[in-house]
Amino acid sequence: MEDRNPLVRRLSAVRAMRKRRRLASGPHRRNRTIAVVPTLFTMGNLISGFAAIHYAAKPLEFTGPWGWSSLTLAGLLVFLGMFLDSVDGSVARLMRTSSEVGAQLDSLADVVTFGVAPAFMMLQLVSHYVGPAGERVGSVIIGPEADTVYAKLLWAVAATYVCCTGLRLARFNVDTTSNSDHLWFSGLPSPGAAGCVASLIIMHQHWLAAKDVSVGEVSQTFARMVAFGIPFITLLCALTMVSNIPYVHFTNRYVQGRKSYSYVARAVVILALAVWIPQIVFALAFTVYALSGPIRMIRLRLSGRPLVTSSTSHEATVLVQDQNDNQNLDHV
């Protein structure tokens, strides 16, 4: 026994040292690993945003595949990032690999794809019509050094949009635990804001490229009107992102779950229109969604009813269920 005591004491000391190391470095060791598949989707979202900025910076004369303009490619890349952003969270939950690192990384990618890219696209679009003095219109992107008040305001709108996107995503990360029902968003979601700006720009490029002589002049005039209206829509999206206006979670409310046959038939009609005229349908859909929050808020204020936000809708649902249960007990 005397010969084994030093060995036992040494083994005990080694075990204690390993235990102390595990306790001291446990949280840091967990952060050293990250799920591969969801991270690849998140990185794809980030690359899509970077590629959208790259193509948006190209000159007006650039022609991509199928004759698409640079801004059309940039808008489609924003939508690709939107698709990847919607998939990475579902994949992480399906594989049970959700982590705090993945959530923060997803928000960083969203700032680029849904914040910087749409704002830069808006500036590039308007620069085709408003340019610095002495420069060919469209050759220089307008900035704070512009010699006109309108150009300075446009740059300020783009900067405000980027800042509001960052604030929206930061607030969402903090308030995620309160969104237990996932039926409402507090403020316009950043993908919805980016989709609104990108879809309007794609529609503008579609009308701008109209080759039919009979509608060519009308298309050019309409495209110019849309170009000067997009900054106002961008500012509206920026302000609604940081507001407390409730926006419905479109997927959870209208797509998931069981629906009636008539509901599915209407969805098929909308899908067919989206395939036939995607530029107009997507622009209308995202614009209506961006305006739905303020319109709904005004209607509720005029009727005297309270707003239903993401933090209160779950409590309201529970209250209604409790009232129904009490009514059922009274009838028993």
mmCIF file of C-alpha atoms in Angstrom:
data_model
loop_
_atom_site.group_PDB
_atom_site.id
_atom_site.type_symbol
_atom_site.label_atom_id
_atom_site.label_comp_id
_atom_site.label_asym_id
_atom_site.label_seq_id
_atom_site.Cartn_x
_atom_site.Cartn_y
_atom_site.Cartn_z
ATOM 1 C CA MET A 1 0.000 0.000 0.000
ATOM 2 C CA GLU A 2 2.820 2.363 0.756
ATOM 3 C CA ASP A 3 4.173 1.821 -2.790
ATOM 4 C CA ARG A 4 0.781 2.634 -4.323
ATOM 5 C CA ASN A 5 0.063 5.742 -2.311
ATOM 6 C CA PRO A 6 2.356 8.021 -4.363
ATOM 7 C CA LEU A 7 0.829 6.669 -7.588
ATOM 8 C CA VAL A 8 -2.703 7.170 -6.335
ATOM 9 C CA ARG A 9 -1.927 10.660 -5.190
ATOM 10 C CA ARG A 10 -0.379 11.458 -8.563
ATOM 11 C CA LEU A 11 -3.379 10.108 -10.487
ATOM 12 C CA SER A 12 -5.712 12.075 -8.259
ATOM 13 C CA ALA A 13 -3.710 15.216 -8.874
ATOM 14 C CA VAL A 14 -3.799 14.632 -12.644
ATOM 15 C CA ARG A 15 -7.579 14.121 -12.566
ATOM 16 C CA ALA A 16 -8.064 17.244 -10.469
ATOM 17 C CA MET A 17 -5.892 19.264 -12.842
ATOM 18 C CA ARG A 18 -7.836 18.037 -15.876
ATOM 19 C CA LYS A 19 -11.121 18.842 -14.160
ATOM 20 C CA ARG A 20 -9.937 22.375 -13.362
ATOM 21 C CA ARG A 21 -8.904 22.836 -16.994
ATOM 22 C CA ARG A 22 -12.307 21.667 -18.234
ATOM 23 C CA LEU A 23 -14.123 24.015 -15.871
ATOM 24 C CA ALA A 24 -11.882 26.949 -16.731
ATOM 25 C CA SER A 25 -11.922 26.500 -20.482
ATOM 26 C CA GLY A 26 -15.367 24.957 -20.997
ATOM 27 C CA PRO A 27 -17.153 27.976 -22.533
ATOM 28 C CA HIS A 28 -14.126 28.846 -24.637
ATOM 29 C CA ARG A 29 -13.808 25.306 -25.929
ATOM 30 C CA ARG A 30 -17.453 25.319 -26.984
ATOM 31 C CA ASN A 31 -16.824 28.459 -29.013
ATOM 32 C CA ARG A 32 -13.920 26.798 -30.832
ATOM 33 C CA THR A 33 -16.304 24.509 -32.706
ATOM 34 C CA ILE A 34 -19.090 25.569 -35.028
ATOM 35 C CA ALA A 35 -21.629 23.689 -37.112
ATOM 36 C CA VAL A 36 -20.392 23.285 -40.677
ATOM 37 C CA VAL A 37 -23.574 23.039 -42.771
ATOM 38 C CA PRO A 38 -25.529 25.987 -41.276
ATOM 39 C CA THR A 39 -22.361 28.090 -41.336
ATOM 40 C CA LEU A 40 -21.925 27.380 -45.047
ATOM 41 C CA PHE A 41 -25.426 28.737 -45.706
ATOM 42 C CA THR A 42 -24.638 31.818 -43.609
ATOM 43 C CA MET A 43 -21.382 32.345 -45.471
ATOM 44 C CA GLY A 44 -23.318 31.991 -48.727
ATOM 45 C CA ASN A 45 -25.599 34.786 -47.532
ATOM 46 C CA LEU A 46 -22.579 36.967 -46.764
ATOM 47 C CA ILE A 47 -20.962 36.229 -50.135
ATOM 48 C CA SER A 48 -24.253 37.029 -51.888
ATOM 49 C CA GLY A 49 -24.296 40.444 -50.237
ATOM 50 C CA PHE A 50 -20.687 41.091 -51.164
ATOM 51 C CA ALA A 51 -21.326 40.007 -54.775
ATOM 52 C CA ALA A 52 -24.399 42.263 -54.918
ATOM 53 C CA ILE A 53 -22.238 45.250 -53.961
ATOM 54 C CA HIS A 54 -19.642 44.184 -56.521
ATOM 55 C CA TYR A 55 -22.119 44.088 -59.401
ATOM 56 C CA ALA A 56 -23.917 47.231 -58.263
ATOM 57 C CA ALA A 57 -20.620 49.122 -58.517
ATOM 58 C CA LYS A 58 -20.210 48.271 -62.204
ATOM 59 C CA PRO A 59 -20.935 50.943 -64.843
ATOM 60 C CA LEU A 60 -24.303 51.396 -66.491
ATOM 61 C CA GLU A 61 -23.073 49.866 -69.744
ATOM 62 C CA PHE A 62 -22.330 46.514 -68.102
ATOM 63 C CA THR A 63 -24.350 43.612 -69.475
ATOM 64 C CA GLY A 64 -24.434 40.318 -67.651
ATOM 65 C CA PRO A 65 -25.818 36.907 -68.626
ATOM 66 C CA TRP A 66 -29.172 36.908 -70.455
ATOM 67 C CA GLY A 67 -28.734 40.638 -71.012
ATOM 68 C CA TRP A 68 -29.266 41.496 -67.349
ATOM 69 C CA SER A 69 -27.947 44.800 -66.068
ATOM 70 C CA SER A 70 -25.578 45.118 -63.150
ATOM 71 C CA LEU A 71 -28.345 46.276 -60.795
ATOM 72 C CA THR A 72 -30.580 43.392 -61.851
ATOM 73 C CA LEU A 73 -27.820 40.936 -60.948
ATOM 74 C CA ALA A 74 -27.278 42.742 -57.656
ATOM 75 C CA GLY A 75 -30.982 42.542 -56.816
ATOM 76 C CA LEU A 76 -31.136 38.837 -57.616
ATOM 77 C CA LEU A 77 -28.111 38.241 -55.395
ATOM 78 C CA VAL A 78 -29.925 39.983 -52.543
ATOM 79 C CA PHE A 79 -32.824 37.574 -53.050
ATOM 80 C CA LEU A 80 -30.368 34.672 -53.100
ATOM 81 C CA GLY A 81 -29.000 35.874 -49.783
ATOM 82 C CA MET A 82 -32.573 36.089 -48.495
ATOM 83 C CA PHE A 83 -33.171 32.460 -49.433
ATOM 84 C CA LEU A 84 -29.928 31.305 -47.794
ATOM 85 C CA ASP A 85 -30.748 33.329 -44.681
ATOM 86 C CA SER A 86 -34.128 31.606 -44.387
ATOM 87 C CA VAL A 87 -32.546 28.192 -44.794
ATOM 88 C CA ASP A 88 -29.575 28.369 -42.408
ATOM 89 C CA GLY A 89 -31.714 28.716 -39.276
ATOM 90 C CA SER A 90 -33.978 25.846 -40.300
ATOM 91 C CA VAL A 91 -30.974 23.639 -41.056
ATOM 92 C CA ALA A 92 -29.396 24.495 -37.698
ATOM 93 C CA ARG A 93 -32.579 23.586 -35.821
ATOM 94 C CA LEU A 94 -33.053 20.424 -37.890
ATOM 95 C CA MET A 95 -29.501 19.287 -37.137
ATOM 96 C CA ARG A 96 -29.755 20.515 -33.527
ATOM 97 C CA THR A 97 -26.626 22.593 -33.960
ATOM 98 C CA SER A 98 -27.966 26.054 -33.060
ATOM 99 C CA SER A 99 -25.448 28.212 -31.204
ATOM 100 C CA GLU A 100 -24.925 31.782 -30.093
ATOM 101 C CA VAL A 101 -21.988 32.076 -32.477
ATOM 102 C CA GLY A 102 -24.177 31.107 -35.430
ATOM 103 C CA ALA A 103 -26.833 33.650 -34.449
ATOM 104 C CA GLN A 104 -24.314 36.484 -34.222
ATOM 105 C CA LEU A 105 -22.660 35.436 -37.472
ATOM 106 C CA ASP A 106 -26.039 35.400 -39.190
ATOM 107 C CA SER A 107 -26.702 38.974 -38.077
ATOM 108 C CA LEU A 108 -23.309 40.134 -39.334
ATOM 109 C CA ALA A 109 -24.046 38.615 -42.744
ATOM 110 C CA ASP A 110 -27.506 40.222 -42.770
ATOM 111 C CA VAL A 111 -26.002 43.674 -42.199
ATOM 112 C CA VAL A 112 -24.063 43.290 -45.457
ATOM 113 C CA THR A 113 -26.749 41.609 -47.586
ATOM 114 C CA PHE A 114 -29.837 43.419 -46.275
ATOM 115 C CA GLY A 115 -28.221 46.678 -45.184
ATOM 116 C CA VAL A 116 -25.166 47.759 -47.149
ATOM 117 C CA ALA A 117 -26.063 46.139 -50.486
ATOM 118 C CA PRO A 118 -29.589 47.645 -50.920
ATOM 119 C CA ALA A 119 -28.391 51.088 -49.796
ATOM 120 C CA PHE A 120 -25.502 50.990 -52.263
ATOM 121 C CA MET A 121 -27.818 49.805 -55.043
ATOM 122 C CA MET A 122 -30.163 52.723 -54.374
ATOM 123 C CA LEU A 123 -27.279 55.198 -54.582
ATOM 124 C CA GLN A 124 -26.007 53.656 -57.804
ATOM 125 C CA LEU A 125 -29.479 53.766 -59.346
ATOM 126 C CA VAL A 126 -30.091 57.441 -58.582
ATOM 127 C CA SER A 127 -26.538 58.299 -59.676
ATOM 128 C CA HIS A 128 -27.640 57.377 -63.203
ATOM 129 C CA TYR A 129 -29.910 60.445 -63.114
ATOM 130 C CA VAL A 130 -28.182 62.787 -60.665
ATOM 131 C CA GLY A 131 -24.402 63.188 -60.823
ATOM 132 C CA PRO A 132 -21.776 65.631 -59.580
ATOM 133 C CA ALA A 133 -21.212 68.753 -61.645
ATOM 134 C CA GLY A 134 -18.606 68.299 -64.356
ATOM 135 C CA GLU A 135 -18.959 64.515 -64.355
ATOM 136 C CA ARG A 136 -20.865 62.288 -66.727
ATOM 137 C CA VAL A 137 -24.103 61.177 -65.120
ATOM 138 C CA GLY A 138 -23.718 57.632 -63.827
ATOM 139 C CA SER A 139 -19.916 57.644 -63.890
ATOM 140 C CA VAL A 140 -19.560 58.670 -60.219
ATOM 141 C CA ILE A 141 -21.694 57.483 -57.307
ATOM 142 C CA ILE A 142 -23.128 60.430 -55.411
ATOM 143 C CA GLY A 143 -21.801 61.025 -51.914
ATOM 144 C CA PRO A 144 -21.696 63.599 -49.117
ATOM 145 C CA GLU A 145 -19.277 65.688 -51.194
ATOM 146 C CA ALA A 146 -21.951 66.257 -53.877
ATOM 147 C CA ASP A 147 -22.673 69.833 -54.894
ATOM 148 C CA THR A 148 -26.480 69.549 -54.684
ATOM 149 C CA VAL A 149 -28.682 69.305 -51.611
ATOM 150 C CA TYR A 150 -30.744 66.515 -53.177
ATOM 151 C CA ALA A 151 -27.653 64.341 -53.715
ATOM 152 C CA LYS A 152 -26.509 64.933 -50.133
ATOM 153 C CA LEU A 153 -29.940 63.928 -48.861
ATOM 154 C CA LEU A 154 -29.865 60.741 -50.926
ATOM 155 C CA TRP A 155 -26.531 59.760 -49.401
ATOM 156 C CA ALA A 156 -27.933 60.514 -45.953
ATOM 157 C CA VAL A 157 -30.920 58.266 -46.703
ATOM 158 C CA ALA A 158 -28.583 55.422 -47.678
ATOM 159 C CA ALA A 159 -26.481 55.893 -44.530
ATOM 160 C CA THR A 160 -29.636 55.995 -42.390
ATOM 161 C CA TYR A 161 -30.842 52.762 -43.968
ATOM 162 C CA VAL A 162 -27.567 50.984 -43.144
ATOM 163 C CA CYS A 163 -27.612 52.219 -39.540
ATOM 164 C CA CYS A 164 -31.258 51.246 -39.042
ATOM 165 C CA THR A 165 -30.543 47.765 -40.390
ATOM 166 C CA GLY A 166 -27.772 47.308 -37.830
ATOM 167 C CA LEU A 167 -30.010 48.575 -35.028
ATOM 168 C CA ARG A 168 -32.874 46.330 -36.173
ATOM 169 C CA LEU A 169 -30.703 43.211 -36.141
ATOM 170 C CA ALA A 170 -29.129 44.065 -32.781
ATOM 171 C CA ARG A 171 -32.549 44.587 -31.217
ATOM 172 C CA PHE A 172 -33.817 41.353 -32.723
ATOM 173 C CA ASN A 173 -30.915 39.407 -31.177
ATOM 174 C CA VAL A 174 -31.693 40.861 -27.754
ATOM 175 C CA ASP A 175 -35.478 40.393 -27.988
ATOM 176 C CA THR A 176 -35.421 36.931 -29.591
ATOM 177 C CA THR A 177 -36.440 35.236 -26.339
ATOM 178 C CA SER A 178 -39.633 37.288 -26.185
ATOM 179 C CA ASN A 179 -40.737 36.270 -29.705
ATOM 180 C CA SER A 180 -42.204 33.038 -28.422
ATOM 181 C CA ASP A 181 -45.072 32.855 -30.873
ATOM 182 C CA HIS A 182 -43.188 33.912 -34.037
ATOM 183 C CA LEU A 183 -46.370 35.338 -35.519
ATOM 184 C CA TRP A 184 -45.400 39.026 -35.351
ATOM 185 C CA PHE A 185 -42.258 41.092 -35.742
ATOM 186 C CA SER A 186 -41.692 44.313 -33.836
ATOM 187 C CA GLY A 187 -40.670 46.530 -36.728
ATOM 188 C CA LEU A 188 -40.123 45.674 -40.387
ATOM 189 C CA PRO A 189 -37.738 42.681 -40.712
ATOM 190 C CA SER A 190 -34.487 43.502 -42.495
ATOM 191 C CA PRO A 191 -35.069 40.876 -45.249
ATOM 192 C CA GLY A 192 -38.456 42.462 -45.960
ATOM 193 C CA ALA A 193 -36.891 45.927 -46.213
ATOM 194 C CA ALA A 194 -34.110 44.673 -48.484
ATOM 195 C CA GLY A 195 -36.597 42.773 -50.633
ATOM 196 C CA CYS A 196 -38.697 45.907 -51.054
ATOM 197 C CA VAL A 197 -35.750 48.040 -52.209
ATOM 198 C CA ALA A 198 -34.212 45.310 -54.382
ATOM 199 C CA SER A 199 -37.499 44.336 -56.067
ATOM 200 C CA LEU A 200 -38.272 47.955 -56.965
ATOM 201 C CA ILE A 201 -34.815 48.351 -58.480
ATOM 202 C CA ILE A 202 -35.255 45.138 -60.488
ATOM 203 C CA MET A 203 -38.635 46.390 -61.745
ATOM 204 C CA HIS A 204 -36.998 49.702 -62.676
ATOM 205 C CA GLN A 205 -34.349 47.890 -64.710
ATOM 206 C CA HIS A 206 -37.055 45.796 -66.375
ATOM 207 C CA TRP A 207 -38.982 48.874 -67.512
ATOM 208 C CA LEU A 208 -35.760 50.628 -68.495
ATOM 209 C CA ALA A 209 -34.840 47.759 -70.825
ATOM 210 C CA ALA A 210 -38.198 47.768 -72.650
ATOM 211 C CA LYS A 211 -37.519 47.394 -76.373
ATOM 212 C CA ASP A 212 -41.075 47.721 -77.679
ATOM 213 C CA VAL A 213 -41.401 51.046 -79.505
ATOM 214 C CA SER A 214 -45.051 51.422 -78.515
ATOM 215 C CA VAL A 215 -44.269 51.265 -74.792
ATOM 216 C CA GLY A 216 -40.661 52.405 -74.870
ATOM 217 C CA GLU A 217 -41.360 56.069 -74.132
ATOM 218 C CA VAL A 218 -43.846 55.189 -71.405
ATOM 219 C CA SER A 219 -41.344 52.739 -69.899
ATOM 220 C CA GLN A 220 -38.580 55.327 -69.805
ATOM 221 C CA THR A 221 -40.831 57.882 -68.112
ATOM 222 C CA PHE A 222 -42.135 55.332 -65.614
ATOM 223 C CA ALA A 223 -38.610 54.091 -64.906
ATOM 224 C CA ARG A 224 -37.478 57.631 -64.106
ATOM 225 C CA MET A 225 -40.428 58.114 -61.736
ATOM 226 C CA VAL A 226 -39.638 54.846 -59.985
ATOM 227 C CA ALA A 227 -35.960 55.798 -59.678
ATOM 228 C CA PHE A 228 -36.781 59.025 -57.835
ATOM 229 C CA GLY A 229 -39.414 57.295 -55.695
ATOM 230 C CA ILE A 230 -37.184 54.464 -54.472
ATOM 231 C CA PRO A 231 -35.211 56.707 -52.023
ATOM 232 C CA PHE A 232 -38.464 57.609 -50.247
ATOM 233 C CA ILE A 233 -39.384 53.919 -49.982
ATOM 234 C CA THR A 234 -35.863 53.231 -48.689
ATOM 235 C CA LEU A 235 -36.263 55.861 -45.971
ATOM 236 C CA LEU A 236 -39.675 54.438 -45.040
ATOM 237 C CA CYS A 237 -38.163 50.951 -44.734
ATOM 238 C CA ALA A 238 -35.335 52.322 -42.582
ATOM 239 C CA LEU A 239 -37.683 54.044 -40.149
ATOM 240 C CA THR A 240 -40.095 51.128 -39.889
ATOM 241 C CA MET A 241 -37.233 48.718 -39.145
ATOM 242 C CA VAL A 242 -36.442 50.534 -35.886
ATOM 243 C CA SER A 243 -40.078 51.218 -34.993
ATOM 244 C CA ASN A 244 -42.411 49.154 -32.814
ATOM 245 C CA ILE A 245 -44.950 48.751 -35.610
ATOM 246 C CA PRO A 246 -46.089 45.108 -35.698
ATOM 247 C CA TYR A 247 -45.481 43.171 -38.906
ATOM 248 C CA VAL A 248 -46.931 39.743 -39.452
ATOM 249 C CA HIS A 249 -44.554 36.789 -39.813
ATOM 250 C CA PHE A 250 -45.595 35.916 -43.360
ATOM 251 C CA THR A 251 -44.263 32.341 -43.434
ATOM 252 C CA ASN A 252 -45.653 31.241 -40.081
ATOM 253 C CA ARG A 253 -48.978 32.963 -40.603
ATOM 254 C CA TYR A 254 -49.790 32.237 -44.247
ATOM 255 C CA VAL A 255 -47.634 29.297 -45.367
ATOM 256 C CA GLN A 256 -47.202 26.848 -42.501
ATOM 257 C CA GLY A 257 -49.994 24.646 -41.258
ATOM 258 C CA ARG A 258 -53.102 23.295 -42.957
ATOM 259 C CA LYS A 259 -55.161 25.580 -45.207
ATOM 260 C CA SER A 260 -58.404 25.310 -47.141
ATOM 261 C CA TYR A 261 -58.589 24.334 -50.809
ATOM 262 C CA SER A 262 -59.670 27.834 -51.811
ATOM 263 C CA TYR A 263 -56.682 29.288 -49.973
ATOM 264 C CA VAL A 264 -54.317 26.976 -51.865
ATOM 265 C CA ALA A 265 -56.037 27.851 -55.167
ATOM 266 C CA ARG A 266 -55.468 31.577 -54.556
ATOM 267 C CA ALA A 267 -51.844 30.868 -53.688
ATOM 268 C CA VAL A 268 -51.418 28.962 -56.957
ATOM 269 C CA VAL A 269 -52.814 31.932 -58.917
ATOM 270 C CA ILE A 270 -50.357 34.283 -57.209
ATOM 271 C CA LEU A 271 -47.515 31.859 -57.885
ATOM 272 C CA ALA A 272 -48.483 31.685 -61.568
ATOM 273 C CA LEU A 273 -48.453 35.485 -61.797
ATOM 274 C CA ALA A 274 -45.055 35.541 -60.097
ATOM 275 C CA VAL A 275 -43.703 33.169 -62.738
ATOM 276 C CA TRP A 276 -45.292 35.173 -65.569
ATOM 277 C CA ILE A 277 -44.380 38.712 -64.467
ATOM 278 C CA PRO A 278 -41.962 38.250 -61.527
ATOM 279 C CA GLN A 279 -40.592 41.808 -61.573
ATOM 280 C CA ILE A 280 -43.983 43.430 -61.020
ATOM 281 C CA VAL A 281 -45.389 40.803 -58.638
ATOM 282 C CA PHE A 282 -42.382 40.830 -56.302
ATOM 283 C CA ALA A 283 -42.210 44.626 -56.306
ATOM 284 C CA LEU A 284 -45.907 44.914 -55.459
ATOM 285 C CA ALA A 285 -45.744 42.163 -52.835
ATOM 286 C CA PHE A 286 -42.790 43.606 -50.922
ATOM 287 C CA THR A 287 -44.077 47.172 -51.188
ATOM 288 C CA VAL A 288 -47.497 46.149 -49.860
ATOM 289 C CA TYR A 289 -45.806 44.258 -47.015
ATOM 290 C CA ALA A 290 -43.665 47.294 -46.115
ATOM 291 C CA LEU A 291 -46.743 49.536 -46.114
ATOM 292 C CA SER A 292 -48.961 47.030 -44.298
ATOM 293 C CA GLY A 293 -47.491 47.868 -40.900
ATOM 294 C CA PRO A 294 -48.131 51.642 -40.956
ATOM 295 C CA ILE A 295 -51.543 51.169 -42.621
ATOM 296 C CA ARG A 296 -52.588 48.625 -40.004
ATOM 297 C CA MET A 297 -51.338 50.867 -37.190
ATOM 298 C CA ILE A 298 -53.363 53.826 -38.514
ATOM 299 C CA ARG A 299 -56.493 51.681 -38.822
ATOM 300 C CA LEU A 300 -56.134 50.376 -35.256
ATOM 301 C CA ARG A 301 -55.502 53.871 -33.895
ATOM 302 C CA LEU A 302 -58.580 55.233 -35.635
ATOM 303 C CA SER A 303 -60.713 52.365 -34.313
ATOM 304 C CA GLY A 304 -59.307 52.711 -30.786
ATOM 305 C CA ARG A 305 -58.016 49.144 -30.648
ATOM 306 C CA PRO A 306 -54.582 48.333 -29.174
ATOM 307 C CA LEU A 307 -51.656 47.274 -31.299
ATOM 308 C CA VAL A 308 -50.678 43.596 -31.264
ATOM 309 C CA THR A 309 -46.900 43.256 -31.182
ATOM 310 C CA SER A 310 -44.625 40.243 -31.075
ATOM 311 C CA SER A 311 -44.202 40.624 -27.324
ATOM 312 C CA THR A 312 -47.943 40.908 -26.548
ATOM 313 C CA SER A 313 -49.552 38.599 -29.100
ATOM 314 C CA HIS A 314 -48.510 35.504 -27.151
ATOM 315 C CA GLU A 315 -49.990 36.943 -23.941
ATOM 316 C CA ALA A 316 -53.172 37.823 -25.816
ATOM 317 C CA THR A 317 -53.389 34.288 -27.204
ATOM 318 C CA VAL A 318 -52.992 32.791 -23.726
ATOM 319 C CA LEU A 319 -55.616 35.205 -22.347
ATOM 320 C CA VAL A 320 -58.113 34.216 -25.042
ATOM 321 C CA GLN A 321 -57.453 30.545 -24.358
ATOM 322 C CA ASP A 322 -57.997 31.070 -20.624
ATOM 323 C CA GLN A 323 -61.254 32.915 -21.294
ATOM 324 C CA ASN A 324 -62.455 30.112 -23.561
ATOM 325 C CA ASP A 325 -61.556 27.527 -20.914
ATOM 326 C CA ASN A 326 -63.475 29.466 -18.269
ATOM 327 C CA GLN A 327 -66.505 29.722 -20.552
ATOM 328 C CA ASN A 328 -66.374 25.998 -21.199
ATOM 329 C CA LEU A 329 -66.238 25.319 -17.467
ATOM 330 C CA ASP A 330 -69.247 27.567 -16.902
ATOM 331 C CA HIS A 331 -71.277 25.557 -19.407
ATOM 332 C CA VAL A 332 -70.349 22.265 -17.730
#
